[in-house]
Amino acid sequence: MNILITGGTGFIGRHLISDFLSRSPDIDFTVLTRKKAKQVSWLFPGIPPGKLQIINDTGELHDRHPDIMIHLAGAPVFSMLPFFENTAELTNSRTGYTAKLLTRLAAAGILPDTIIMAGSTGIYPPNQIPCPEETPSGNSFPAMLAKNWENAAAGTLEELRQSGIISKIPRLVTMRFSTVMGKSGGFLKPFLIAKGQPVIIPGNGNNMLSWISIPDTMEIAWNLVRVWRNFSGSINLAVPVPLSLNEICHDIAELNRAICTVHLPETPLKIVKPKTAAFLLLSNTARPDALTRLGYCFRYENFREYLKTII
Ligand SMILES: NC(=O)c1ccc[n+]([C@@H]2O[C@H](COP(=O)([O-])OP(=O)(O)OC[C@H]3O[C@@H](n4cnc5c(N)ncnc54)[C@H](OP(=O)(O)O)[C@@H]3O)[C@@H](O)[C@H]2O)c1
């Protein structure tokens, strides 16, 4: 089985490649990246060259037809530069890039039958009560970004079908990630870079956050590829019970032996980075209804217990 992956050089993508390759000898990956192969091959230590091909353009697939596409590419939501918010890049790298990629693959006759893409639980309106998948989307910046991304994929596929370029719509799954917790990237990484450093909590920290561990993320992605083959649509990747940002940050501080926690006031954050503030300060929670219906049992539901395994 050949899996074409975008965002394979990122936090979730790197885990996914090594996890899937360790599970099955009949899988190989083609990583579609903006970077040169020699710049990124070090990210995949120990993977036999035949199992991983790195390409910069879909043209390099030649007539090699991927069976599945896992589409994770998207510009990072956070930038440390003050007053800089790459909103156009955030949008284009998701909606524009998705439409272009699907159109190119379809035109070359190599659009896979299954497309599993990243999405975000940020699609829901700000909430304290976790939202199931059928909740109507919100209108905050994170919600519009996530919604437009999902619509770009579904809309492009429908246009391709209507124009006769493809005869049927592929199976389309959106993994709506909540905050994915792992040591080597995403939310947790900056907190774990040095033991004992202060933990900075944006705002008052009372906002609620859903999360999911890397091992559960990998297990669910694997099931979507190999087990739940009839599932299509959106699926929330979130543990059943969310936590407040304060609870999360205090657990991190305690286990990482941080010297203190510091609250970053909301108002300057909203002035300096209004879009970023929307991601950091809103309550964003999701209920894993689709996973419950599929009978999924989480490996980690307790944040503190999970943290102990990685700190
Ligand atoms: N981690 C989370 O907690 C979380 C939560 C919700 C949603 N998500 C979404 O899930 C996806 C994967 O997350 P991640 O944490 O693995 O992200 P990540 O580490 O930032 O990796 C994202 C990948 O996207 C590609 N990319 C970056 N900027 C791009 C641009 N301007 N145009 C096209 N491609 C670009 C990069 O691949 P190349 O450099 O190889 O091209 C990069 O490796 C992302 O789209 C993210 O928004 C993640």
PDB file of N, CA and C and ligand atoms in Angstrom, residues 5-14 31-35 40 43 71-77 86 89-90 92-94 97 117-122 145 149 175-181 184-187 212 214, ligand 1:
ATOM      1  N   ILE A   5       1.718  11.312   1.546  1.00  0.00           N
ATOM      2  CA  ILE A   5       1.457  12.131   2.737  1.00  0.00           C
ATOM      3  C   ILE A   5       1.991  13.545   2.538  1.00  0.00           C
ATOM      4  N   THR A   6       1.171  14.536   2.885  1.00  0.00           N
ATOM      5  CA  THR A   6       1.634  15.922   2.947  1.00  0.00           C
ATOM      6  C   THR A   6       1.752  16.273   4.432  1.00  0.00           C
ATOM      7  N   GLY A   7       2.657  17.197   4.747  1.00  0.00           N
ATOM      8  CA  GLY A   7       2.887  17.503   6.170  1.00  0.00           C
ATOM      9  C   GLY A   7       3.580  16.343   6.871  1.00  0.00           C
ATOM     10  N   GLY A   8       4.178  15.441   6.086  1.00  0.00           N
ATOM     11  CA  GLY A   8       4.865  14.268   6.660  1.00  0.00           C
ATOM     12  C   GLY A   8       6.120  14.649   7.417  1.00  0.00           C
ATOM     13  N   THR A   9       6.611  15.893   7.203  1.00  0.00           N
ATOM     14  CA  THR A   9       7.810  16.343   7.921  1.00  0.00           C
ATOM     15  C   THR A   9       7.439  17.007   9.254  1.00  0.00           C
ATOM     16  N   GLY A  10       6.145  17.152   9.519  1.00  0.00           N
ATOM     17  CA  GLY A  10       5.687  17.856  10.722  1.00  0.00           C
ATOM     18  C   GLY A  10       5.573  16.923  11.925  1.00  0.00           C
ATOM     19  N   PHE A  11       5.076  17.482  12.993  1.00  0.00           N
ATOM     20  CA  PHE A  11       4.980  16.775  14.283  1.00  0.00           C
ATOM     21  C   PHE A  11       4.133  15.497  14.167  1.00  0.00           C
ATOM     22  N   ILE A  12       2.915  15.628  13.693  1.00  0.00           N
ATOM     23  CA  ILE A  12       2.028  14.459  13.619  1.00  0.00           C
ATOM     24  C   ILE A  12       2.482  13.534  12.484  1.00  0.00           C
ATOM     25  N   GLY A  13       2.857  14.126  11.342  1.00  0.00           N
ATOM     26  CA  GLY A  13       3.251  13.343  10.178  1.00  0.00           C
ATOM     27  C   GLY A  13       4.445  12.439  10.440  1.00  0.00           C
ATOM     28  N   ARG A  14       5.460  12.966  11.124  1.00  0.00           N
ATOM     29  CA  ARG A  14       6.669  12.159  11.407  1.00  0.00           C
ATOM     30  C   ARG A  14       6.308  10.967  12.287  1.00  0.00           C
ATOM     31  N   VAL A  31       6.448  11.139   0.609  1.00  0.00           N
ATOM     32  CA  VAL A  31       6.268  12.393   1.348  1.00  0.00           C
ATOM     33  C   VAL A  31       6.334  13.551   0.345  1.00  0.00           C
ATOM     34  N   LEU A  32       5.233  14.278   0.241  1.00  0.00           N
ATOM     35  CA  LEU A  32       5.206  15.462  -0.632  1.00  0.00           C
ATOM     36  C   LEU A  32       5.533  16.670   0.241  1.00  0.00           C
ATOM     37  N   THR A  33       6.691  17.297  -0.030  1.00  0.00           N
ATOM     38  CA  THR A  33       7.156  18.378   0.843  1.00  0.00           C
ATOM     39  C   THR A  33       7.643  19.560   0.009  1.00  0.00           C
ATOM     40  N   ARG A  34       7.682  20.734   0.630  1.00  0.00           N
ATOM     41  CA  ARG A  34       8.228  21.907  -0.062  1.00  0.00           C
ATOM     42  C   ARG A  34       9.742  21.937   0.031  1.00  0.00           C
ATOM     43  N   LYS A  35      10.295  21.058   0.879  1.00  0.00           N
ATOM     44  CA  LYS A  35      11.746  21.123   1.122  1.00  0.00           C
ATOM     45  C   LYS A  35      12.499  20.085   0.290  1.00  0.00           C
ATOM     46  N   VAL A  40      15.400  17.124   4.587  1.00  0.00           N
ATOM     47  CA  VAL A  40      14.424  16.491   5.487  1.00  0.00           C
ATOM     48  C   VAL A  40      14.682  15.006   5.766  1.00  0.00           C
ATOM     49  N   LEU A  43      15.051  13.596   9.203  1.00  0.00           N
ATOM     50  CA  LEU A  43      13.870  13.495  10.084  1.00  0.00           C
ATOM     51  C   LEU A  43      13.349  12.066  10.183  1.00  0.00           C
ATOM     52  N   HIS A  71      -3.396  13.896   4.320  1.00  0.00           N
ATOM     53  CA  HIS A  71      -3.111  15.295   3.988  1.00  0.00           C
ATOM     54  C   HIS A  71      -3.081  16.128   5.272  1.00  0.00           C
ATOM     55  N   LEU A  72      -1.859  16.453   5.717  1.00  0.00           N
ATOM     56  CA  LEU A  72      -1.705  17.145   7.004  1.00  0.00           C
ATOM     57  C   LEU A  72      -1.094  18.541   6.845  1.00  0.00           C
ATOM     58  N   ALA A  73      -0.704  18.909   5.618  1.00  0.00           N
ATOM     59  CA  ALA A  73       0.042  20.164   5.447  1.00  0.00           C
ATOM     60  C   ALA A  73      -0.796  21.383   5.803  1.00  0.00           C
ATOM     61  N   GLY A  74      -0.172  22.308   6.469  1.00  0.00           N
ATOM     62  CA  GLY A  74      -0.825  23.572   6.825  1.00  0.00           C
ATOM     63  C   GLY A  74       0.173  24.419   7.593  1.00  0.00           C
ATOM     64  N   ALA A  75       0.224  25.710   7.289  1.00  0.00           N
ATOM     65  CA  ALA A  75       1.185  26.589   7.973  1.00  0.00           C
ATOM     66  C   ALA A  75       0.895  26.608   9.472  1.00  0.00           C
ATOM     67  N   PRO A  76       1.961  26.680  10.301  1.00  0.00           N
ATOM     68  CA  PRO A  76       1.754  26.674  11.754  1.00  0.00           C
ATOM     69  C   PRO A  76       0.928  27.858  12.235  1.00  0.00           C
ATOM     70  N   VAL A  77       0.096  27.583  13.209  1.00  0.00           N
ATOM     71  CA  VAL A  77      -0.838  28.596  13.711  1.00  0.00           C
ATOM     72  C   VAL A  77      -0.115  29.658  14.550  1.00  0.00           C
ATOM     73  N   ASN A  86       0.486  35.332  10.211  1.00  0.00           N
ATOM     74  CA  ASN A  86       0.492  34.967   8.796  1.00  0.00           C
ATOM     75  C   ASN A  86      -0.881  34.430   8.361  1.00  0.00           C
ATOM     76  N   GLU A  89      -1.199  33.115   4.764  1.00  0.00           N
ATOM     77  CA  GLU A  89      -0.519  31.821   4.589  1.00  0.00           C
ATOM     78  C   GLU A  89      -1.283  30.700   5.306  1.00  0.00           C
ATOM     79  N   LEU A  90      -1.831  31.038   6.485  1.00  0.00           N
ATOM     80  CA  LEU A  90      -2.630  30.030   7.214  1.00  0.00           C
ATOM     81  C   LEU A  90      -3.774  29.538   6.325  1.00  0.00           C
ATOM     82  N   ASN A  92      -4.176  30.069   2.820  1.00  0.00           N
ATOM     83  CA  ASN A  92      -3.771  29.519   1.512  1.00  0.00           C
ATOM     84  C   ASN A  92      -3.159  28.130   1.621  1.00  0.00           C
ATOM     85  N   SER A  93      -2.395  27.910   2.697  1.00  0.00           N
ATOM     86  CA  SER A  93      -1.731  26.608   2.832  1.00  0.00           C
ATOM     87  C   SER A  93      -2.745  25.500   3.127  1.00  0.00           C
ATOM     88  N   ARG A  94      -3.956  25.886   3.475  1.00  0.00           N
ATOM     89  CA  ARG A  94      -5.001  24.888   3.731  1.00  0.00           C
ATOM     90  C   ARG A  94      -6.007  24.863   2.572  1.00  0.00           C
ATOM     91  N   TYR A  97      -4.152  25.295  -1.139  1.00  0.00           N
ATOM     92  CA  TYR A  97      -3.259  24.162  -1.407  1.00  0.00           C
ATOM     93  C   TYR A  97      -4.051  22.870  -1.572  1.00  0.00           C
ATOM     94  N   MET A 117      -7.721  13.634   5.843  1.00  0.00           N
ATOM     95  CA  MET A 117      -7.085  14.939   6.006  1.00  0.00           C
ATOM     96  C   MET A 117      -7.181  15.451   7.452  1.00  0.00           C
ATOM     97  N   ALA A 118      -6.282  16.385   7.747  1.00  0.00           N
ATOM     98  CA  ALA A 118      -6.332  17.023   9.065  1.00  0.00           C
ATOM     99  C   ALA A 118      -7.427  18.071   9.071  1.00  0.00           C
ATOM    100  N   GLY A 119      -8.033  18.229  10.210  1.00  0.00           N
ATOM    101  CA  GLY A 119      -8.957  19.319  10.460  1.00  0.00           C
ATOM    102  C   GLY A 119      -8.736  19.724  11.899  1.00  0.00           C
ATOM    103  N   SER A 120      -9.640  20.506  12.435  1.00  0.00           N
ATOM    104  CA  SER A 120      -9.433  20.982  13.795  1.00  0.00           C
ATOM    105  C   SER A 120     -10.763  21.094  14.539  1.00  0.00           C
ATOM    106  N   THR A 121     -10.708  20.773  15.830  1.00  0.00           N
ATOM    107  CA  THR A 121     -11.903  20.969  16.663  1.00  0.00           C
ATOM    108  C   THR A 121     -12.152  22.462  16.881  1.00  0.00           C
ATOM    109  N   GLY A 122     -11.214  23.289  16.421  1.00  0.00           N
ATOM    110  CA  GLY A 122     -11.430  24.742  16.426  1.00  0.00           C
ATOM    111  C   GLY A 122     -12.595  25.137  15.527  1.00  0.00           C
ATOM    112  N   LEU A 145     -11.280  29.137   9.596  1.00  0.00           N
ATOM    113  CA  LEU A 145     -10.112  28.501   8.967  1.00  0.00           C
ATOM    114  C   LEU A 145     -10.366  26.999   8.785  1.00  0.00           C
ATOM    115  N   TRP A 149     -11.289  24.968   5.188  1.00  0.00           N
ATOM    116  CA  TRP A 149     -10.377  23.886   4.806  1.00  0.00           C
ATOM    117  C   TRP A 149     -11.187  22.633   4.439  1.00  0.00           C
ATOM    118  N   MET A 175      -9.914  14.220  10.120  1.00  0.00           N
ATOM    119  CA  MET A 175      -9.546  14.008  11.526  1.00  0.00           C
ATOM    120  C   MET A 175      -9.513  15.387  12.183  1.00  0.00           C
ATOM    121  N   ARG A 176     -10.584  15.691  12.925  1.00  0.00           N
ATOM    122  CA  ARG A 176     -10.613  16.992  13.614  1.00  0.00           C
ATOM    123  C   ARG A 176      -9.779  16.864  14.888  1.00  0.00           C
ATOM    124  N   PHE A 177      -8.512  17.306  14.783  1.00  0.00           N
ATOM    125  CA  PHE A 177      -7.607  17.193  15.925  1.00  0.00           C
ATOM    126  C   PHE A 177      -7.973  18.217  16.984  1.00  0.00           C
ATOM    127  N   SER A 178      -8.018  17.771  18.244  1.00  0.00           N
ATOM    128  CA  SER A 178      -7.996  18.744  19.340  1.00  0.00           C
ATOM    129  C   SER A 178      -6.516  19.036  19.580  1.00  0.00           C
ATOM    130  N   THR A 179      -6.119  19.437  20.770  1.00  0.00           N
ATOM    131  CA  THR A 179      -4.702  19.720  20.995  1.00  0.00           C
ATOM    132  C   THR A 179      -3.952  18.403  21.123  1.00  0.00           C
ATOM    133  N   VAL A 180      -3.081  18.147  20.155  1.00  0.00           N
ATOM    134  CA  VAL A 180      -2.370  16.857  20.139  1.00  0.00           C
ATOM    135  C   VAL A 180      -1.147  16.984  21.049  1.00  0.00           C
ATOM    136  N   MET A 181      -1.081  16.108  22.043  1.00  0.00           N
ATOM    137  CA  MET A 181      -0.029  16.214  23.055  1.00  0.00           C
ATOM    138  C   MET A 181       1.053  15.173  22.829  1.00  0.00           C
ATOM    139  N   SER A 184       7.533  15.902  21.088  1.00  0.00           N
ATOM    140  CA  SER A 184       8.405  16.440  20.037  1.00  0.00           C
ATOM    141  C   SER A 184       7.755  17.532  19.185  1.00  0.00           C
ATOM    142  N   GLY A 185       6.616  18.064  19.591  1.00  0.00           N
ATOM    143  CA  GLY A 185       6.018  19.126  18.784  1.00  0.00           C
ATOM    144  C   GLY A 185       4.709  19.603  19.371  1.00  0.00           C
ATOM    145  N   GLY A 186       4.045  20.495  18.611  1.00  0.00           N
ATOM    146  CA  GLY A 186       2.719  20.977  19.016  1.00  0.00           C
ATOM    147  C   GLY A 186       2.753  21.760  20.317  1.00  0.00           C
ATOM    148  N   PHE A 187       1.653  21.702  21.048  1.00  0.00           N
ATOM    149  CA  PHE A 187       1.433  22.483  22.274  1.00  0.00           C
ATOM    150  C   PHE A 187       2.519  22.241  23.336  1.00  0.00           C
ATOM    151  N   ILE A 212      -5.579  15.210  23.016  1.00  0.00           N
ATOM    152  CA  ILE A 212      -5.442  13.777  22.701  1.00  0.00           C
ATOM    153  C   ILE A 212      -3.947  13.447  22.681  1.00  0.00           C
ATOM    154  N   ILE A 214      -0.444  11.446  21.548  1.00  0.00           N
ATOM    155  CA  ILE A 214       0.118  10.948  20.278  1.00  0.00           C
ATOM    156  C   ILE A 214      -0.189   9.447  20.086  1.00  0.00           C
TER     157      ILE A 214
HETATM  158  N1  LIG B   1      -0.777  19.550  16.483  1.00  0.00           N
HETATM  159  C1  LIG B   1      -2.013  19.892  16.877  1.00  0.00           C
HETATM  160  O1  LIG B   1      -2.308  19.962  18.100  1.00  0.00           O
HETATM  161  C2  LIG B   1      -3.073  20.189  15.849  1.00  0.00           C
HETATM  162  C3  LIG B   1      -4.365  20.557  16.293  1.00  0.00           C
HETATM  163  C4  LIG B   1      -5.355  20.853  15.346  1.00  0.00           C
HETATM  164  C5  LIG B   1      -5.043  20.777  13.987  1.00  0.00           C
HETATM  165  N2  LIG B   1      -3.778  20.439  13.585  1.00  0.00           N
HETATM  166  C6  LIG B   1      -3.484  20.412  12.144  1.00  0.00           C
HETATM  167  O2  LIG B   1      -2.919  19.162  11.781  1.00  0.00           O
HETATM  168  C7  LIG B   1      -1.905  19.338  10.789  1.00  0.00           C
HETATM  169  C8  LIG B   1      -0.626  18.659  11.259  1.00  0.00           C
HETATM  170  O3  LIG B   1      -0.255  19.234  12.507  1.00  0.00           O
HETATM  171  P1  LIG B   1       1.254  19.261  12.985  1.00  0.00           P
HETATM  172  O4  LIG B   1       1.222  19.644  14.429  1.00  0.00           O
HETATM  173  O5  LIG B   1       1.956  18.023  12.565  1.00  0.00           O
HETATM  174  O6  LIG B   1       1.810  20.511  12.144  1.00  0.00           O
HETATM  175  P2  LIG B   1       3.330  20.934  11.839  1.00  0.00           P
HETATM  176  O7  LIG B   1       4.293  20.219  12.704  1.00  0.00           O
HETATM  177  O8  LIG B   1       3.368  22.421  11.853  1.00  0.00           O
HETATM  178  O9  LIG B   1       3.553  20.412  10.331  1.00  0.00           O
HETATM  179  C9  LIG B   1       2.762  20.905   9.304  1.00  0.00           C
HETATM  180  C10 LIG B   1       3.411  20.604   7.964  1.00  0.00           C
HETATM  181  O10 LIG B   1       2.729  21.420   7.001  1.00  0.00           O
HETATM  182  C11 LIG B   1       3.613  21.828   5.987  1.00  0.00           C
HETATM  183  N3  LIG B   1       3.500  23.288   5.806  1.00  0.00           N
HETATM  184  C12 LIG B   1       3.877  24.267   6.672  1.00  0.00           C
HETATM  185  N4  LIG B   1       3.648  25.478   6.132  1.00  0.00           N
HETATM  186  C13 LIG B   1       3.118  25.246   4.901  1.00  0.00           C
HETATM  187  C14 LIG B   1       2.695  26.088   3.841  1.00  0.00           C
HETATM  188  N5  LIG B   1       2.770  27.418   3.952  1.00  0.00           N
HETATM  189  N6  LIG B   1       2.207  25.518   2.708  1.00  0.00           N
HETATM  190  C15 LIG B   1       2.127  24.168   2.588  1.00  0.00           C
HETATM  191  N7  LIG B   1       2.561  23.316   3.558  1.00  0.00           N
HETATM  192  C16 LIG B   1       3.032  23.854   4.692  1.00  0.00           C
HETATM  193  C17 LIG B   1       5.020  21.486   6.431  1.00  0.00           C
HETATM  194  O11 LIG B   1       5.469  20.450   5.554  1.00  0.00           O
HETATM  195  P3  LIG B   1       6.693  20.681   4.513  1.00  0.00           P
HETATM  196  O12 LIG B   1       7.603  21.689   5.142  1.00  0.00           O
HETATM  197  O13 LIG B   1       7.284  19.315   4.422  1.00  0.00           O
HETATM  198  O14 LIG B   1       6.101  21.131   3.231  1.00  0.00           O
HETATM  199  C18 LIG B   1       4.872  20.964   7.857  1.00  0.00           C
HETATM  200  O15 LIG B   1       5.681  19.854   8.103  1.00  0.00           O
HETATM  201  C19 LIG B   1      -1.733  20.835  10.589  1.00  0.00           C
HETATM  202  O16 LIG B   1      -2.364  21.217   9.412  1.00  0.00           O
HETATM  203  C20 LIG B   1      -2.416  21.448  11.797  1.00  0.00           C
HETATM  204  O17 LIG B   1      -3.025  22.688  11.521  1.00  0.00           O
HETATM  205  C21 LIG B   1      -2.803  20.134  14.481  1.00  0.00           C
END
